[in-house]
């Protein structure tokens, strides 16, 4: 997914969030405890499904046990500006996929903690509704899900494009990048 795809993804997420505003008003989450209970159950179910999918994908990765070597140059992080040079990573496809799956799981738990803070501490109900919809779309778009659940062929290492990074921060696997890094 290039910059255009990422902008389209962000626009879709924004539209989905904006659609939850009138839906929250229709459901009257502030006054209708029953509707709020249904939204809480839906949110909890979606989060449980995503966590289950992450563990299922991890089991599939371990079952495949693809120990094909994978070498790539990981670019330096653009923010915060660091003096750290790009590093050469040598791993296996199994370990790479497990790391990416762990990243998805960490994102899920971080989102869960944030939404629980917003809902229970600050008393905001609308984020529950929005996060009952968005994670389903986001998990479907994860490259690790595309490979292990949908059976699509996706080249590793996964390309990551940042809207804030004006340089090409995709992981490089070509021989020129390796030679530059080794010198």
PDB file of C-alpha atoms in Angstrom:
ATOM      1  CA  UNK A   1       0.000   0.000   0.000  1.00  0.00           C
ATOM      2  CA  UNK A   2       1.590   3.252  -1.105  1.00  0.00           C
ATOM      3  CA  UNK A   3       0.925   6.769   0.081  1.00  0.00           C
ATOM      4  CA  UNK A   4      -2.326   6.929  -1.902  1.00  0.00           C
ATOM      5  CA  UNK A   5      -3.549   3.723  -0.294  1.00  0.00           C
ATOM      6  CA  UNK A   6      -2.616   4.962   3.148  1.00  0.00           C
ATOM      7  CA  UNK A   7      -4.414   8.278   2.623  1.00  0.00           C
ATOM      8  CA  UNK A   8      -7.463   6.365   1.369  1.00  0.00           C
ATOM      9  CA  UNK A   9      -7.304   4.120   4.438  1.00  0.00           C
ATOM     10  CA  UNK A  10      -7.156   7.143   6.755  1.00  0.00           C
ATOM     11  CA  UNK A  11     -10.060   8.789   4.908  1.00  0.00           C
ATOM     12  CA  UNK A  12     -12.117   5.608   5.247  1.00  0.00           C
ATOM     13  CA  UNK A  13     -11.365   5.477   8.972  1.00  0.00           C
ATOM     14  CA  UNK A  14     -12.389   9.122   9.341  1.00  0.00           C
ATOM     15  CA  UNK A  15     -15.656   8.508   7.487  1.00  0.00           C
ATOM     16  CA  UNK A  16     -16.423   5.507   9.699  1.00  0.00           C
ATOM     17  CA  UNK A  17     -15.755   7.555  12.840  1.00  0.00           C
ATOM     18  CA  UNK A  18     -17.938  10.391  11.552  1.00  0.00           C
ATOM     19  CA  UNK A  19     -20.740   7.918  10.831  1.00  0.00           C
ATOM     20  CA  UNK A  20     -20.646   6.741  14.436  1.00  0.00           C
ATOM     21  CA  UNK A  21     -21.558  10.239  15.680  1.00  0.00           C
ATOM     22  CA  UNK A  22     -25.163  10.163  14.394  1.00  0.00           C
ATOM     23  CA  UNK A  23     -25.373   6.471  15.266  1.00  0.00           C
ATOM     24  CA  UNK A  24     -24.403   7.277  18.864  1.00  0.00           C
ATOM     25  CA  UNK A  25     -27.132   9.932  18.964  1.00  0.00           C
ATOM     26  CA  UNK A  26     -29.693   7.486  17.574  1.00  0.00           C
ATOM     27  CA  UNK A  27     -28.704   4.874  20.153  1.00  0.00           C
ATOM     28  CA  UNK A  28     -28.740   7.572  22.884  1.00  0.00           C
ATOM     29  CA  UNK A  29     -25.842   6.012  24.759  1.00  0.00           C
ATOM     30  CA  UNK A  30     -25.942   8.670  27.480  1.00  0.00           C
ATOM     31  CA  UNK A  31     -29.486   7.844  28.612  1.00  0.00           C
ATOM     32  CA  UNK A  32     -30.184   4.291  27.436  1.00  0.00           C
ATOM     33  CA  UNK A  33     -28.282   1.883  29.672  1.00  0.00           C
ATOM     34  CA  UNK A  34     -29.494  -1.097  27.654  1.00  0.00           C
ATOM     35  CA  UNK A  35     -28.047   0.280  24.404  1.00  0.00           C
ATOM     36  CA  UNK A  36     -24.793   1.099  26.191  1.00  0.00           C
ATOM     37  CA  UNK A  37     -24.651  -2.483  27.460  1.00  0.00           C
ATOM     38  CA  UNK A  38     -25.076  -3.777  23.882  1.00  0.00           C
ATOM     39  CA  UNK A  39     -22.288  -1.501  22.659  1.00  0.00           C
ATOM     40  CA  UNK A  40     -20.020  -2.683  25.496  1.00  0.00           C
ATOM     41  CA  UNK A  41     -20.749  -6.313  24.631  1.00  0.00           C
ATOM     42  CA  UNK A  42     -20.073  -5.637  20.942  1.00  0.00           C
ATOM     43  CA  UNK A  43     -16.814  -3.850  21.748  1.00  0.00           C
ATOM     44  CA  UNK A  44     -15.668  -6.630  24.054  1.00  0.00           C
ATOM     45  CA  UNK A  45     -16.594  -9.278  21.482  1.00  0.00           C
ATOM     46  CA  UNK A  46     -14.680  -7.517  18.702  1.00  0.00           C
ATOM     47  CA  UNK A  47     -11.583  -7.144  20.884  1.00  0.00           C
ATOM     48  CA  UNK A  48     -11.821 -10.792  21.983  1.00  0.00           C
ATOM     49  CA  UNK A  49     -12.133 -11.856  18.327  1.00  0.00           C
ATOM     50  CA  UNK A  50      -9.022  -9.900  17.360  1.00  0.00           C
ATOM     51  CA  UNK A  51      -7.020 -11.316  20.275  1.00  0.00           C
ATOM     52  CA  UNK A  52      -8.204 -14.820  19.347  1.00  0.00           C
ATOM     53  CA  UNK A  53      -7.173 -14.227  15.705  1.00  0.00           C
ATOM     54  CA  UNK A  54      -3.700 -13.124  16.830  1.00  0.00           C
ATOM     55  CA  UNK A  55      -3.219 -16.299  18.868  1.00  0.00           C
ATOM     56  CA  UNK A  56      -4.635 -18.414  16.030  1.00  0.00           C
ATOM     57  CA  UNK A  57      -2.255 -16.789  13.532  1.00  0.00           C
ATOM     58  CA  UNK A  58       0.674 -17.361  15.918  1.00  0.00           C
ATOM     59  CA  UNK A  59      -0.270 -21.050  16.104  1.00  0.00           C
ATOM     60  CA  UNK A  60      -0.454 -21.264  12.287  1.00  0.00           C
ATOM     61  CA  UNK A  61       2.949 -19.591  11.954  1.00  0.00           C
ATOM     62  CA  UNK A  62       4.497 -22.027  14.429  1.00  0.00           C
ATOM     63  CA  UNK A  63       2.799 -24.944  12.665  1.00  0.00           C
ATOM     64  CA  UNK A  64       4.222 -23.905   9.268  1.00  0.00           C
ATOM     65  CA  UNK A  65       7.651 -23.368  10.850  1.00  0.00           C
ATOM     66  CA  UNK A  66       9.032 -21.637   7.747  1.00  0.00           C
ATOM     67  CA  UNK A  67      12.714 -21.209   8.553  1.00  0.00           C
ATOM     68  CA  UNK A  68      13.596 -19.619   5.230  1.00  0.00           C
ATOM     69  CA  UNK A  69      16.177 -16.929   5.884  1.00  0.00           C
ATOM     70  CA  UNK A  70      15.107 -13.326   5.530  1.00  0.00           C
ATOM     71  CA  UNK A  71      17.614 -10.473   5.494  1.00  0.00           C
ATOM     72  CA  UNK A  72      16.744  -6.834   5.146  1.00  0.00           C
ATOM     73  CA  UNK A  73      17.859  -3.367   6.138  1.00  0.00           C
ATOM     74  CA  UNK A  74      15.497  -1.777   8.631  1.00  0.00           C
ATOM     75  CA  UNK A  75      15.388   1.996   8.143  1.00  0.00           C
ATOM     76  CA  UNK A  76      16.060   4.366  11.015  1.00  0.00           C
ATOM     77  CA  UNK A  77      12.984   5.733  12.750  1.00  0.00           C
ATOM     78  CA  UNK A  78      12.026   9.199  11.448  1.00  0.00           C
ATOM     79  CA  UNK A  79      10.464  10.382  14.744  1.00  0.00           C
ATOM     80  CA  UNK A  80      11.980  11.311  17.047  1.00  0.00           C
ATOM     81  CA  UNK A  81      14.896  12.300  14.885  1.00  0.00           C
ATOM     82  CA  UNK A  82      17.593   9.862  15.811  1.00  0.00           C
ATOM     83  CA  UNK A  83      21.233   9.554  14.928  1.00  0.00           C
ATOM     84  CA  UNK A  84      20.826   5.789  14.854  1.00  0.00           C
ATOM     85  CA  UNK A  85      21.728   4.394  11.425  1.00  0.00           C
ATOM     86  CA  UNK A  86      19.593   1.798   9.643  1.00  0.00           C
ATOM     87  CA  UNK A  87      20.326  -1.704  10.886  1.00  0.00           C
ATOM     88  CA  UNK A  88      20.755  -4.969   9.087  1.00  0.00           C
ATOM     89  CA  UNK A  89      18.306  -7.616  10.274  1.00  0.00           C
ATOM     90  CA  UNK A  90      18.826 -11.310   9.656  1.00  0.00           C
ATOM     91  CA  UNK A  91      15.941 -13.524  10.728  1.00  0.00           C
ATOM     92  CA  UNK A  92      13.647 -16.271   9.491  1.00  0.00           C
ATOM     93  CA  UNK A  93      10.206 -15.873   7.980  1.00  0.00           C
ATOM     94  CA  UNK A  94       8.761 -17.629  11.044  1.00  0.00           C
ATOM     95  CA  UNK A  95      10.352 -15.169  13.472  1.00  0.00           C
ATOM     96  CA  UNK A  96       9.518 -12.185  11.267  1.00  0.00           C
ATOM     97  CA  UNK A  97       5.850 -13.194  11.085  1.00  0.00           C
ATOM     98  CA  UNK A  98       5.714 -13.845  14.830  1.00  0.00           C
ATOM     99  CA  UNK A  99       7.175 -10.371  15.476  1.00  0.00           C
ATOM    100  CA  UNK A 100       4.607  -8.743  13.187  1.00  0.00           C
ATOM    101  CA  UNK A 101       1.819 -10.719  14.849  1.00  0.00           C
ATOM    102  CA  UNK A 102       3.084  -9.569  18.245  1.00  0.00           C
ATOM    103  CA  UNK A 103       2.974  -5.956  16.996  1.00  0.00           C
ATOM    104  CA  UNK A 104      -0.704  -6.392  16.049  1.00  0.00           C
ATOM    105  CA  UNK A 105      -1.433  -7.888  19.473  1.00  0.00           C
ATOM    106  CA  UNK A 106       0.394  -5.019  21.229  1.00  0.00           C
ATOM    107  CA  UNK A 107      -1.582  -2.464  19.183  1.00  0.00           C
ATOM    108  CA  UNK A 108      -4.793  -4.212  20.213  1.00  0.00           C
ATOM    109  CA  UNK A 109      -3.918  -4.137  23.922  1.00  0.00           C
ATOM    110  CA  UNK A 110      -2.816  -0.497  23.709  1.00  0.00           C
ATOM    111  CA  UNK A 111      -6.078   0.441  22.011  1.00  0.00           C
ATOM    112  CA  UNK A 112      -8.017  -1.565  24.598  1.00  0.00           C
ATOM    113  CA  UNK A 113      -6.311   0.279  27.473  1.00  0.00           C
ATOM    114  CA  UNK A 114      -6.903   3.680  25.858  1.00  0.00           C
ATOM    115  CA  UNK A 115     -10.585   3.022  25.153  1.00  0.00           C
ATOM    116  CA  UNK A 116     -11.142   1.666  28.669  1.00  0.00           C
ATOM    117  CA  UNK A 117      -9.558   4.855  30.078  1.00  0.00           C
ATOM    118  CA  UNK A 118     -11.741   7.047  27.861  1.00  0.00           C
ATOM    119  CA  UNK A 119     -14.877   5.104  28.703  1.00  0.00           C
ATOM    120  CA  UNK A 120     -14.596   4.340  32.403  1.00  0.00           C
ATOM    121  CA  UNK A 121     -12.445   7.227  33.645  1.00  0.00           C
ATOM    122  CA  UNK A 122     -13.608  10.058  31.382  1.00  0.00           C
ATOM    123  CA  UNK A 123     -17.123   8.709  30.789  1.00  0.00           C
ATOM    124  CA  UNK A 124     -16.983   8.861  26.984  1.00  0.00           C
ATOM    125  CA  UNK A 125     -19.203   6.311  25.257  1.00  0.00           C
ATOM    126  CA  UNK A 126     -18.745   7.100  21.565  1.00  0.00           C
ATOM    127  CA  UNK A 127     -15.192   5.671  21.330  1.00  0.00           C
ATOM    128  CA  UNK A 128     -16.647   2.282  22.264  1.00  0.00           C
ATOM    129  CA  UNK A 129     -18.951   2.467  19.275  1.00  0.00           C
ATOM    130  CA  UNK A 130     -16.227   3.593  16.863  1.00  0.00           C
ATOM    131  CA  UNK A 131     -13.802   0.946  18.134  1.00  0.00           C
ATOM    132  CA  UNK A 132     -16.427  -1.735  17.634  1.00  0.00           C
ATOM    133  CA  UNK A 133     -16.200  -1.111  13.881  1.00  0.00           C
ATOM    134  CA  UNK A 134     -12.678   0.124  13.040  1.00  0.00           C
ATOM    135  CA  UNK A 135     -10.651  -2.807  14.426  1.00  0.00           C
ATOM    136  CA  UNK A 136     -12.481  -5.246  12.154  1.00  0.00           C
ATOM    137  CA  UNK A 137     -11.474  -3.200   9.119  1.00  0.00           C
ATOM    138  CA  UNK A 138      -7.926  -2.746  10.405  1.00  0.00           C
ATOM    139  CA  UNK A 139      -7.330  -6.421  11.220  1.00  0.00           C
ATOM    140  CA  UNK A 140      -8.536  -7.374   7.747  1.00  0.00           C
ATOM    141  CA  UNK A 141      -5.940  -5.032   6.231  1.00  0.00           C
ATOM    142  CA  UNK A 142      -3.031  -6.387   8.281  1.00  0.00           C
ATOM    143  CA  UNK A 143      -0.519  -8.103   6.010  1.00  0.00           C
ATOM    144  CA  UNK A 144      -0.007 -10.915   8.493  1.00  0.00           C
ATOM    145  CA  UNK A 145      -3.754 -11.674   8.304  1.00  0.00           C
ATOM    146  CA  UNK A 146      -3.653 -11.479   4.514  1.00  0.00           C
ATOM    147  CA  UNK A 147      -0.962 -14.180   4.465  1.00  0.00           C
ATOM    148  CA  UNK A 148      -2.033 -16.607   7.171  1.00  0.00           C
ATOM    149  CA  UNK A 149      -5.836 -16.330   7.145  1.00  0.00           C
ATOM    150  CA  UNK A 150      -6.688 -15.287   3.603  1.00  0.00           C
ATOM    151  CA  UNK A 151      -3.891 -17.193   1.874  1.00  0.00           C
ATOM    152  CA  UNK A 152      -2.599 -14.238  -0.153  1.00  0.00           C
ATOM    153  CA  UNK A 153       1.022 -13.908  -1.204  1.00  0.00           C
ATOM    154  CA  UNK A 154       2.609 -10.837   0.346  1.00  0.00           C
ATOM    155  CA  UNK A 155       6.316 -10.133  -0.025  1.00  0.00           C
ATOM    156  CA  UNK A 156       8.324  -9.920   3.147  1.00  0.00           C
ATOM    157  CA  UNK A 157       9.564  -7.670   4.636  1.00  0.00           C
ATOM    158  CA  UNK A 158       6.323  -5.714   4.647  1.00  0.00           C
ATOM    159  CA  UNK A 159       6.576  -2.215   3.247  1.00  0.00           C
ATOM    160  CA  UNK A 160       5.662   0.523   5.664  1.00  0.00           C
ATOM    161  CA  UNK A 161       4.931   3.960   4.306  1.00  0.00           C
ATOM    162  CA  UNK A 162       4.685   6.868   6.698  1.00  0.00           C
ATOM    163  CA  UNK A 163       2.878  10.028   5.713  1.00  0.00           C
ATOM    164  CA  UNK A 164       5.342  12.008   7.818  1.00  0.00           C
ATOM    165  CA  UNK A 165       8.439  10.399   6.352  1.00  0.00           C
ATOM    166  CA  UNK A 166       9.470  12.019   3.091  1.00  0.00           C
ATOM    167  CA  UNK A 167      12.229   9.508   2.476  1.00  0.00           C
ATOM    168  CA  UNK A 168      11.684   5.970   1.283  1.00  0.00           C
ATOM    169  CA  UNK A 169      11.476   4.068   4.557  1.00  0.00           C
ATOM    170  CA  UNK A 170      10.586   0.716   3.107  1.00  0.00           C
ATOM    171  CA  UNK A 171      12.667  -2.215   4.242  1.00  0.00           C
ATOM    172  CA  UNK A 172      15.322  -2.938   1.644  1.00  0.00           C
ATOM    173  CA  UNK A 173      16.147  -6.471   0.609  1.00  0.00           C
ATOM    174  CA  UNK A 174      18.287  -5.842  -2.445  1.00  0.00           C
ATOM    175  CA  UNK A 175      21.993  -6.680  -2.665  1.00  0.00           C
ATOM    176  CA  UNK A 176      23.006  -3.036  -3.066  1.00  0.00           C
ATOM    177  CA  UNK A 177      21.469  -2.165   0.299  1.00  0.00           C
ATOM    178  CA  UNK A 178      23.304  -5.070   1.942  1.00  0.00           C
ATOM    179  CA  UNK A 179      26.629  -4.050   0.436  1.00  0.00           C
ATOM    180  CA  UNK A 180      26.145  -0.441   1.561  1.00  0.00           C
ATOM    181  CA  UNK A 181      25.270  -1.566   5.058  1.00  0.00           C
ATOM    182  CA  UNK A 182      28.171  -4.017   5.368  1.00  0.00           C
ATOM    183  CA  UNK A 183      30.746  -1.393   4.307  1.00  0.00           C
TER     184      UNK A 183
END
